[in-house]
CSV table of C-alpha atoms in Angstrom, one decimal:
chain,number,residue,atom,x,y,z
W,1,UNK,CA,9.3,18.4,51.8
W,2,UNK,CA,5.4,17.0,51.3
W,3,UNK,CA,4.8,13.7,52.5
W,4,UNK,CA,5.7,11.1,49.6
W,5,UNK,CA,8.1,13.1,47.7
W,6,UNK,CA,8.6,17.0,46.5
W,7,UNK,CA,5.5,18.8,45.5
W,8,UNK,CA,6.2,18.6,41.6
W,9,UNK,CA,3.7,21.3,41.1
W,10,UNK,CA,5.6,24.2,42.9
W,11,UNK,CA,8.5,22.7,40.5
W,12,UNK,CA,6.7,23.8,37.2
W,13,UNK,CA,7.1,27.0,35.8
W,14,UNK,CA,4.1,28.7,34.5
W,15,UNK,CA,4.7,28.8,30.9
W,16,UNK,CA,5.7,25.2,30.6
W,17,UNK,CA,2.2,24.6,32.1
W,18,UNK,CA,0.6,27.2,29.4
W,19,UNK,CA,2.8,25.5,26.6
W,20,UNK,CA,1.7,22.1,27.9
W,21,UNK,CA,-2.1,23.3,28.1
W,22,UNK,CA,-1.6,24.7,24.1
W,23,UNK,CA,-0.6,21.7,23.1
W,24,UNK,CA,-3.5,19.0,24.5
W,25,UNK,CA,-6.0,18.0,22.1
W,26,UNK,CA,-9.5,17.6,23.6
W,27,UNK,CA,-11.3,14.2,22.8
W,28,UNK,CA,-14.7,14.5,21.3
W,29,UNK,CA,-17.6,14.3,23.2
W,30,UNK,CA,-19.9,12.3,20.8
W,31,UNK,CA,-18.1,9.9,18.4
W,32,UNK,CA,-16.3,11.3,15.6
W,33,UNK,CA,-17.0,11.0,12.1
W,34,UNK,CA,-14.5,8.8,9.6
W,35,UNK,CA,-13.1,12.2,8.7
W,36,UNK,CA,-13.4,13.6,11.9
W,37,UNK,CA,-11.4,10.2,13.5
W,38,UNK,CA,-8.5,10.6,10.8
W,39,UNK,CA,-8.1,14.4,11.3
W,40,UNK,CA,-8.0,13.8,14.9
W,41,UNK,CA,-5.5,11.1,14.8
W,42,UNK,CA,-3.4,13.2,13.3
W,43,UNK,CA,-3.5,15.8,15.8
W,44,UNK,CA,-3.2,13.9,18.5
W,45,UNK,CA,0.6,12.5,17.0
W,46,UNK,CA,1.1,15.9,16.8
W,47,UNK,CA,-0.2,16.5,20.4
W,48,UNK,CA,2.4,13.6,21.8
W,49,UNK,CA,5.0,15.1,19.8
W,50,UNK,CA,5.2,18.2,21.5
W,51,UNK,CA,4.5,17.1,24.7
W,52,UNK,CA,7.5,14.8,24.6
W,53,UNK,CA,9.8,17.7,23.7
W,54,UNK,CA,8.3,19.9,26.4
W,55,UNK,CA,8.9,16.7,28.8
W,56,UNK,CA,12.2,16.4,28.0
W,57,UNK,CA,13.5,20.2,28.3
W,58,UNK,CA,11.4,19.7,31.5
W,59,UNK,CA,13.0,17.1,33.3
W,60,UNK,CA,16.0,18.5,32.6
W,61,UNK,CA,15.4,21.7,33.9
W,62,UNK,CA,14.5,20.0,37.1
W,63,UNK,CA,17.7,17.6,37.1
W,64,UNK,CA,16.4,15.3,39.9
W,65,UNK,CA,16.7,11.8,39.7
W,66,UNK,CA,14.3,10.9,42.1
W,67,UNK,CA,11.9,12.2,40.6
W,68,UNK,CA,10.0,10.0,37.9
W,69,UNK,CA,9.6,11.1,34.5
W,70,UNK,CA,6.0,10.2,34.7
W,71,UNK,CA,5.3,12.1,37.8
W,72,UNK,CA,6.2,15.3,36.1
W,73,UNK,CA,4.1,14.6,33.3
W,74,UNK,CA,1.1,13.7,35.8
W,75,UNK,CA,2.0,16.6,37.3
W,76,UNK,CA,2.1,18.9,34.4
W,77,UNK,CA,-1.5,17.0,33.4
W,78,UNK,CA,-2.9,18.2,36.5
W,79,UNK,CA,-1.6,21.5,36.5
W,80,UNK,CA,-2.7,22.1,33.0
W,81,UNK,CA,-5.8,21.2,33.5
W,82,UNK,CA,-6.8,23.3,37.0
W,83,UNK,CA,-4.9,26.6,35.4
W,84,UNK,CA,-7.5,28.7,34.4
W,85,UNK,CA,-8.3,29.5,30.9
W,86,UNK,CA,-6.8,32.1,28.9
W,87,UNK,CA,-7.9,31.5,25.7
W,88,UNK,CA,-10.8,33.3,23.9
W,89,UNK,CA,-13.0,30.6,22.3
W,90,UNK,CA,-11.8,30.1,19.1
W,91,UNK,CA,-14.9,30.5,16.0
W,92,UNK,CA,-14.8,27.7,13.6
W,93,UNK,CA,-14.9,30.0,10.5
W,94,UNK,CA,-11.3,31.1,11.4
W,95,UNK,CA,-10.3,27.5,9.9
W,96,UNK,CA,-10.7,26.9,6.2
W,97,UNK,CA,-13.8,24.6,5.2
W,98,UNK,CA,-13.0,20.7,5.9
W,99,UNK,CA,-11.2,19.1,2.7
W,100,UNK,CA,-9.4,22.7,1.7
W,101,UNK,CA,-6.3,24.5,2.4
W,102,UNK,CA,-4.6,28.2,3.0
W,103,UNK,CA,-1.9,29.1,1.2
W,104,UNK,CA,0.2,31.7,2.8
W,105,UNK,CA,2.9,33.4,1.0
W,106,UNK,CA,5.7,30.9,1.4
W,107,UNK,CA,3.4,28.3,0.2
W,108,UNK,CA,2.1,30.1,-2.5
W,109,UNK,CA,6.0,30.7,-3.6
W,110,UNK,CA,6.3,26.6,-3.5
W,111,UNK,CA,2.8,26.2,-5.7
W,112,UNK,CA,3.8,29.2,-8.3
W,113,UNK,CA,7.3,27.3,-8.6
W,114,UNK,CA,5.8,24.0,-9.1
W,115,UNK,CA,3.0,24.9,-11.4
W,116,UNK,CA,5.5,27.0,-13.5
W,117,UNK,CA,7.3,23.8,-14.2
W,118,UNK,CA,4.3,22.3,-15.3
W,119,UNK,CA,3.2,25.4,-17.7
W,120,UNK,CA,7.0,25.5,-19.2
W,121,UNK,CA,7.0,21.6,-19.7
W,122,UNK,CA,3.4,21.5,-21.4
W,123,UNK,CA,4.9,24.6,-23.6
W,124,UNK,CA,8.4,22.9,-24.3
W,125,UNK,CA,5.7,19.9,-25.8
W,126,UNK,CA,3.5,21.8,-27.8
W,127,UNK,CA,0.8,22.4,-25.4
W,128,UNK,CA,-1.5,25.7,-25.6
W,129,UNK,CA,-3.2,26.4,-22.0
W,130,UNK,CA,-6.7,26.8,-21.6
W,131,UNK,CA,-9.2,27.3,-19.1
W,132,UNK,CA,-13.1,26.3,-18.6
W,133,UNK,CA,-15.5,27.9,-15.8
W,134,UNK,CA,-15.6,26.4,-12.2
W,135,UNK,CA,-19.1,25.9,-12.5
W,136,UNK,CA,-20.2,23.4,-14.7
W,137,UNK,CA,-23.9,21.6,-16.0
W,138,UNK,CA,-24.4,18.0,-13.7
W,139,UNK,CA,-25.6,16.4,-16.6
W,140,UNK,CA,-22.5,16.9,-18.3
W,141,UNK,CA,-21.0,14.4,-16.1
W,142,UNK,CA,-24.3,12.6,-15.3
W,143,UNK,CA,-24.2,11.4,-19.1
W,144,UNK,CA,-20.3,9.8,-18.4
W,145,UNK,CA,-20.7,8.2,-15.3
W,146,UNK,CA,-24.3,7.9,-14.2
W,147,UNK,CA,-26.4,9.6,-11.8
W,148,UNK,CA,-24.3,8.8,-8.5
W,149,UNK,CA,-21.7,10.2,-9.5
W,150,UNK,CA,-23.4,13.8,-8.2
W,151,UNK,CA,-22.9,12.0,-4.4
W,152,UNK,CA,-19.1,13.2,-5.2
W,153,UNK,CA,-19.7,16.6,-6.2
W,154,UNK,CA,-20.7,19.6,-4.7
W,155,UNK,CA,-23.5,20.4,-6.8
W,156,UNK,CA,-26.8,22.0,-6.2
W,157,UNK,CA,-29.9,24.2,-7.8
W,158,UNK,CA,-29.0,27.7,-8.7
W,159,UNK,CA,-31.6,30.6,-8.8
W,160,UNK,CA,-31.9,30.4,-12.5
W,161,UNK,CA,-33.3,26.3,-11.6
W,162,UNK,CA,-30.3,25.2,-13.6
W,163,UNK,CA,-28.4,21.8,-12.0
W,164,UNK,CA,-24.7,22.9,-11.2
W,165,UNK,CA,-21.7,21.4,-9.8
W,166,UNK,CA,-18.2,22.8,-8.6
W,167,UNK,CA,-16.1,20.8,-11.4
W,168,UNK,CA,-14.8,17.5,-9.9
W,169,UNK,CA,-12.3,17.6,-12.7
W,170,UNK,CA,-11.4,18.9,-16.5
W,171,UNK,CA,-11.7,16.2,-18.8
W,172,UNK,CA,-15.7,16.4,-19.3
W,173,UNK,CA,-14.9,19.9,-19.9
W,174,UNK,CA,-12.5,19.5,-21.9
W,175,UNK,CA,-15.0,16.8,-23.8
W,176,UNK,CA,-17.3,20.1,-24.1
W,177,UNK,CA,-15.6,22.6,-25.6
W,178,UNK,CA,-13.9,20.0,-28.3
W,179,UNK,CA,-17.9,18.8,-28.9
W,180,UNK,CA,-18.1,23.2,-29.5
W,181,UNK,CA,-15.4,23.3,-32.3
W,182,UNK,CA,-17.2,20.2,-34.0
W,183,UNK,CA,-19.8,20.1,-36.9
W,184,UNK,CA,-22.4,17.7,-34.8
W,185,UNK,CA,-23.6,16.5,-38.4
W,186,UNK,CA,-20.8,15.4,-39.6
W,187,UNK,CA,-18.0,15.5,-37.0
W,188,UNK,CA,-15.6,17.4,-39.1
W,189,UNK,CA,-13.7,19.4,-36.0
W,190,UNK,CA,-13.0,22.9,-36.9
W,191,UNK,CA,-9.7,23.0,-35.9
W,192,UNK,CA,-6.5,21.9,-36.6
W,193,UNK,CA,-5.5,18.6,-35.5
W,194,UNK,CA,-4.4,17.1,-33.2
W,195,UNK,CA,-5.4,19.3,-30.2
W,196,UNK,CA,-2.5,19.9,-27.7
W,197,UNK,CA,-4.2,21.4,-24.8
W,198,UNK,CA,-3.5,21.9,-21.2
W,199,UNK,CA,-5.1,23.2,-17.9
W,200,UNK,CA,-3.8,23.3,-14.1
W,201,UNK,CA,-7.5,23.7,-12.8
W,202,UNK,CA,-8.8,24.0,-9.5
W,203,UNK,CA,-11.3,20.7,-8.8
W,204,UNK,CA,-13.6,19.8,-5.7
W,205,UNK,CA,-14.9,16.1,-4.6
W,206,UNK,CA,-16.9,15.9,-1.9
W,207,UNK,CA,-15.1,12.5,-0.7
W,208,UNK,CA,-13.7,12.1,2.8
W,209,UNK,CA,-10.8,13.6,3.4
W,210,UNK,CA,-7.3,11.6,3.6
W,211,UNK,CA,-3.7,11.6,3.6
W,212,UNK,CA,-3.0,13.5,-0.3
W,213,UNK,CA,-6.5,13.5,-0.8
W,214,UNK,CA,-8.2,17.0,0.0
W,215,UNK,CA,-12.0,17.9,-1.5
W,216,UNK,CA,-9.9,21.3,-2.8
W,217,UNK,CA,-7.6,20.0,-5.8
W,218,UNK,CA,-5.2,21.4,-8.5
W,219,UNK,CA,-4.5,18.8,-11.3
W,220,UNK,CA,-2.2,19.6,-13.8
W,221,UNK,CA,-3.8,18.1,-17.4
W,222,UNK,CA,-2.4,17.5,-20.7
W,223,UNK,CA,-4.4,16.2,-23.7
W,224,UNK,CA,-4.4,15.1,-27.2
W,225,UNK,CA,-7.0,14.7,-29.4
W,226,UNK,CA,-7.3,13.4,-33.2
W,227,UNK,CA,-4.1,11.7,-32.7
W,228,UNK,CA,-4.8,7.9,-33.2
W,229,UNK,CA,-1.3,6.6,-33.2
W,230,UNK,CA,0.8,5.4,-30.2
W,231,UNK,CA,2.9,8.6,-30.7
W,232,UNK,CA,0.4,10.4,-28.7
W,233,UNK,CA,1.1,8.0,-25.6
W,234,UNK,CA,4.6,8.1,-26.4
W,235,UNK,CA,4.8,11.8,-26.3
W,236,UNK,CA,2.8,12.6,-23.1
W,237,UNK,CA,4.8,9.7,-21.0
W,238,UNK,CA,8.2,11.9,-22.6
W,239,UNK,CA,6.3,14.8,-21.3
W,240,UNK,CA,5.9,13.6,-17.8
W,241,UNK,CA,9.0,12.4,-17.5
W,242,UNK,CA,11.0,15.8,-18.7
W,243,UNK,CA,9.0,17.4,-15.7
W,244,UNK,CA,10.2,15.2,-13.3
W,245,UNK,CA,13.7,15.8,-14.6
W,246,UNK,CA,13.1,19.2,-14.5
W,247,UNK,CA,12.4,18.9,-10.3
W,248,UNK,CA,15.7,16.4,-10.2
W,249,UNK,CA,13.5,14.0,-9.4
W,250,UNK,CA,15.3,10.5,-11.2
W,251,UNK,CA,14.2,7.4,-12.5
W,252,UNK,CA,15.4,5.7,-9.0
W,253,UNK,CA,13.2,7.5,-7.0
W,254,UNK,CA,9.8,7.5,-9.5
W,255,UNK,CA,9.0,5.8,-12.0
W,256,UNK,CA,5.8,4.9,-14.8
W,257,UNK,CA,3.9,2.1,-15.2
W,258,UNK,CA,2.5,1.4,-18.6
W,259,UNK,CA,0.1,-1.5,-20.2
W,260,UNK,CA,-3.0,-1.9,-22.3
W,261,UNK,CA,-6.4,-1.8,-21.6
W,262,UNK,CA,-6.8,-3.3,-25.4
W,263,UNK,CA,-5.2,-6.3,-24.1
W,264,UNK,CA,-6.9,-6.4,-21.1
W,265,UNK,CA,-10.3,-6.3,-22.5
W,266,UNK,CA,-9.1,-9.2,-24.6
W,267,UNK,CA,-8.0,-11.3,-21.7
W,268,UNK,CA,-11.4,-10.5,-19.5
W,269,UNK,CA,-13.2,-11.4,-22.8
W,270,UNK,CA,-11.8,-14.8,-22.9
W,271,UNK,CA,-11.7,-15.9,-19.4
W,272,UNK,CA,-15.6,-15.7,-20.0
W,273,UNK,CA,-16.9,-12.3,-18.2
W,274,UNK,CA,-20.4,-11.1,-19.7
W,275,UNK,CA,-20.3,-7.8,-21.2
W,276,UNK,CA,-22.7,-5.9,-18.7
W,277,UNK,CA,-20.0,-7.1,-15.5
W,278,UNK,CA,-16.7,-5.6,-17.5
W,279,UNK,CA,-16.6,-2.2,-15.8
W,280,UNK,CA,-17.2,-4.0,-12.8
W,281,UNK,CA,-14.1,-6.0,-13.1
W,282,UNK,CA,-12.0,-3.3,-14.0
W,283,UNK,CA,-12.6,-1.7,-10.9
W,284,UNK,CA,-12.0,-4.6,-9.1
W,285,UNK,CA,-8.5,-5.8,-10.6
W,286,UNK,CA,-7.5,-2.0,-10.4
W,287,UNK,CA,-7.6,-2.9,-6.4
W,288,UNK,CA,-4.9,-5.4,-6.8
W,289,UNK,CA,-2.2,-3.7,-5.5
W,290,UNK,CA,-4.1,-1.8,-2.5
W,291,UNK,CA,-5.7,-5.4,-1.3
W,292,UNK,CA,-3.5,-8.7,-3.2
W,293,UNK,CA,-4.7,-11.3,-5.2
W,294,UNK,CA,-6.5,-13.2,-2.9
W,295,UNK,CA,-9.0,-10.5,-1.5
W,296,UNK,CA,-9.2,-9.5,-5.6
W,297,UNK,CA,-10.0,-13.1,-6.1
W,298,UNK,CA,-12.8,-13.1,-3.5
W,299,UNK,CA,-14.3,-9.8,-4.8
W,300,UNK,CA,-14.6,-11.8,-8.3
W,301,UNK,CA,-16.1,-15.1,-7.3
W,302,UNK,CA,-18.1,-13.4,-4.2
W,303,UNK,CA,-19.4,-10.4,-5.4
W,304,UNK,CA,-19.2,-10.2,-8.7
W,305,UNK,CA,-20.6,-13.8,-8.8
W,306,UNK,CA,-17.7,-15.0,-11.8
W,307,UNK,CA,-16.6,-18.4,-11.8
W,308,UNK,CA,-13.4,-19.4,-9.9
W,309,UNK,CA,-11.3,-20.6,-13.4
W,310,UNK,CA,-12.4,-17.2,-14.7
W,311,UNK,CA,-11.0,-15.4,-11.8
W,312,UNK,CA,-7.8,-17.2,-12.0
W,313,UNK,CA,-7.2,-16.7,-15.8
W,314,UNK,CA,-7.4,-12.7,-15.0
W,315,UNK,CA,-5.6,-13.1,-12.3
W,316,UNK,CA,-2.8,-14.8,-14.4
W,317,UNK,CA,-3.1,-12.0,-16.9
W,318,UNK,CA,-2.5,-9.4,-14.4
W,319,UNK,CA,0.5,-10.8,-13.4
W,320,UNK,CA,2.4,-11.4,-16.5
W,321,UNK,CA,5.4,-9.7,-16.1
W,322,UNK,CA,6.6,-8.6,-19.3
W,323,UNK,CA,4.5,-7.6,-22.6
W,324,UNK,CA,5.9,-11.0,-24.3
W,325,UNK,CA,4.3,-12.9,-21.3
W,326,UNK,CA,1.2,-10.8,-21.4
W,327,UNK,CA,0.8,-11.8,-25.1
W,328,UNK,CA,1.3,-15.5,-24.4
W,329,UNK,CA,-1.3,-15.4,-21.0
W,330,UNK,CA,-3.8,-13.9,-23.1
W,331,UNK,CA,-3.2,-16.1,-26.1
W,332,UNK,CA,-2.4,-13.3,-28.4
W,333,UNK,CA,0.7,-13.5,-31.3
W,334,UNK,CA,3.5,-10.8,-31.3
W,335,UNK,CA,2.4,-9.3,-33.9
W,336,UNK,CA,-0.9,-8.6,-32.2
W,337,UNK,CA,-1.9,-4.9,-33.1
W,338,UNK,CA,-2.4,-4.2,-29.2
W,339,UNK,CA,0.9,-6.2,-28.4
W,340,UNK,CA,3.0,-4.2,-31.3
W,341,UNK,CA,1.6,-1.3,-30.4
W,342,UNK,CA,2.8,-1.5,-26.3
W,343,UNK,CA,6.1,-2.9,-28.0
W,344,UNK,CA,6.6,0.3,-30.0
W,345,UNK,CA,5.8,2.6,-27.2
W,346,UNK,CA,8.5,1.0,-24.7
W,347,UNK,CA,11.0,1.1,-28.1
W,348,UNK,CA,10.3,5.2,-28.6
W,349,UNK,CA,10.4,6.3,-25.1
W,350,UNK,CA,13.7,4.6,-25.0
W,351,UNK,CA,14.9,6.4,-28.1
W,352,UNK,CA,13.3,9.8,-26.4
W,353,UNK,CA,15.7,9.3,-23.4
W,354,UNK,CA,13.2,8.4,-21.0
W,355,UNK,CA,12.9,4.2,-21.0
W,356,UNK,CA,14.5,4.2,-17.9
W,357,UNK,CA,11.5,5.9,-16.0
W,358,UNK,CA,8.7,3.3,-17.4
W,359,UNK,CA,7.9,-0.7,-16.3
W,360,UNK,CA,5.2,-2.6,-17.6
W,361,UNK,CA,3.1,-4.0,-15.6
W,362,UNK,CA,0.3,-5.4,-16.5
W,363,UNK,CA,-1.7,-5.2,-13.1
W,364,UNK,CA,-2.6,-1.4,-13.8
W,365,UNK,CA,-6.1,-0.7,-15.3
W,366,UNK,CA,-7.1,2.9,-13.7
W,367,UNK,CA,-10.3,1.3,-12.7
W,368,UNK,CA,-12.3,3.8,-14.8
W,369,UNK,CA,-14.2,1.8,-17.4
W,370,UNK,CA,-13.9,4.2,-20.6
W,371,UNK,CA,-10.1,4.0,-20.9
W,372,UNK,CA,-9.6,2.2,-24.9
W,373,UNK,CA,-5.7,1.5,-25.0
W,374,UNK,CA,-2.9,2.6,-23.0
W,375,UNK,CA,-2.8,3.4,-19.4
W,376,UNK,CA,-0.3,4.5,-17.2
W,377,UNK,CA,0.6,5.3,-13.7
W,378,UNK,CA,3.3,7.4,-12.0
W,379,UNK,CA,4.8,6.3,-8.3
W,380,UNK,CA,7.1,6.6,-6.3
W,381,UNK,CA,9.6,3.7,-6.1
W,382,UNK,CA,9.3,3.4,-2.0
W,383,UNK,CA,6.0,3.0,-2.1
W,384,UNK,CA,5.0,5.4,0.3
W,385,UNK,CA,2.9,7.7,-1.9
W,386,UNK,CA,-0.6,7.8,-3.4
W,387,UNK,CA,-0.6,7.6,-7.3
W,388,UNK,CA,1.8,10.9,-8.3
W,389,UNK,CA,-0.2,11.0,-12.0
W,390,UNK,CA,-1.8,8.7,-14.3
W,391,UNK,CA,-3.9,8.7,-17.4
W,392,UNK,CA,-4.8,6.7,-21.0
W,393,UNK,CA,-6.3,6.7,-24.2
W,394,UNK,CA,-10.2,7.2,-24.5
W,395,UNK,CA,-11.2,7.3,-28.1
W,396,UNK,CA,-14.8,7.8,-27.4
W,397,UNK,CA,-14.4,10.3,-25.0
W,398,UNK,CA,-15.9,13.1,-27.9
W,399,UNK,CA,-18.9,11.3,-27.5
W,400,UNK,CA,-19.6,12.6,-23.9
């Protein structure tokens, strides 16, 4: 026996060295990008993870009590690290471009089931599917949301000289083939109304890459338009919850939060907030749940340079937690068109069979600023989850 114990080395067996080598991530050698940081995070939990099991069946194989489990993993370390290579330098095109995804067979089987749910819901609703190119114009969605919004996209100058951009997602399209079926004069729309469209469309953001959040999306969209009544709302929050019925997913485990921006605009209006700083502030109070009241408060009064008894009074309004409280915090009466009109929705969706899956709460905004009436927000009751879906009423989306 060595001097100082068994030579734990001669103990190993090849392939648990090869096995052990396989699974160690190798650290960067300048420093890592945001995206780069998280991807590698997540590969080095997996990294531990394996090399725990291995340890494990290891030390157990060896059966030798007097021999430290953190010798054998120094020892397997060491090993690992003088064996000589095997492995043919891997080429970075055999891994799909950052932010996207494979999907081999058995994945594919999971999408195709999932999206067929989808399509038969839509379908079971009303819905007619359509479809828009990939590809679309930059100014389309430079004329919704300003020039910065290209920073998002992945667009660029084709050989024709035209401005173009992967689609970052339908609605703008949707926007332009509506605009296509309309007399521009008069805005008579040559078609039937309302619309009932839907779309399960492949979108790209160029945005770093997190946990649910890839630059390669499918989004499953359902629209109505010419519909100016709450039964529009009412029926596209019964359609979302028949789908998740149709998965067995119950009102315990998600569920759909619902309010106005009507109200809301009402509310910002009378706490004093200037015009020109409104779609400011709903992108603020739409952080409310992500950061708390206090760091939405300091955004206010710090950044957005709003007085602190202004802050407060939004802050009150976002917290009102039912519609009658809502209606009292923002001084309105309950016969308020706004306040009826959240009133009725809650009272159909109940009749509909699917009250049980929505809550008001009056802290959601969906930070974007063009939303006109109802929004609304699926989760998942454990709180573990990004958004699942969301959406809301923009009457002046035509006007793209």
């Amino acid at each position: 026996m060595p001097r100082g114990g068994p030579d734990i080395g001669a103990l190993l067996k090849p392939d648990e060295v090869r096995e052990w080598r396989a699974l160690t991530v190798e650290n960067p050698k300048s420093k890592p990008t945001a995206e780069e940081a998280a991807a590698l995070k997540e590969k080095k939990a997996k990294e531990k993870k394996g090399k725990d099991s291995l340890l494990k069946k290891v030390v157990e194989r060896i059966n030798d009590s007097t021999i430290k489990k953190d010798k054998i993993k120094k020892a397997l370390d060491k090993a690992a690290a003088e064996a000589p290579s095997e492995e043919v330098p891997r080429p970075f095109w055999l891994d799909p471009p950052s932010g996207t995804r494979d999907f081999e067979p058995a994945e594919m089987k999971v999408r195709n089931w999932l999206f067929d749910h989808m399509r038969q819901t839509a379908k079971q609703f009303g819905f007619k599917e359509y479809d828009a190119p990939v590809l679309e114009h930059v100014e389309l969605y430079e004329r919704k949301a300003g020039e910065e919004i290209s920073q998002q996209m992945y667009c660029f100058t084709d050989k024709e000289g035209a401005r173009v951009t992967l689609r970052p997602e339908m609605t703008p399209s949707l926007a332009r083939m509506v605009l296509n079926l309309t007399n521009l004069a008069t805005g008579e729309v040559r078609a039937a109304l309302p619309l009932k469209w839907f779309s399960i469309p492949q979108c790209w953001r160029f945005e770093t890459t997190q946990r649910g959040r890839k630059r390669e999306h499918y989004q499953w969209n359902m629209d109505i338009v010419g519909e100016p009544g709450i039964v529009a709302e009412v029926e596209l929050l019964t359609a979302v919850a028949t789908f998740f019925k149709r998965l067995g997913v119950g009102p315990d485990i998600v569920g759909i939060r619902v309010n106005s921006r009507k109200v809301l605009d009402v509310a910002i209006t009378k706490a004093g907030v200037p015009r020109d700083k409104f779609e400011k502030v709903c992108v603020v109070v739409d952080k409310l749940d992500k950061i708390g009241a206090e760091a939405v408060k300091c955004m206010l009064t710090e950044d957005l340079e709003l007085p602190s008894s202004t802050a407060d009074v939004i802050l009150q309004c976002l917290q009102a937690s039912s519609v009658d409280d809502l209606a009292k915090a923002v001084g309105l009466s309950q016969t308020d068109p706004a306040i009826a009109e959240l009133k009725t929705l809650f009272e159909l969706c109940t009749a509909y069979g699917v009250g049980d899956y929505l809550d008001f709460d009056a802290s959601v905004v969906r930070g974007l600023a063009y939303y006109t009436g109802v929004v609304f927000e699926a989760f998942d009751r454990k709180g573990e989850l990004r958004a699942i879906c969301g959406g809301g009423r923009d009457d002046r989306l035509p006007g793209v």
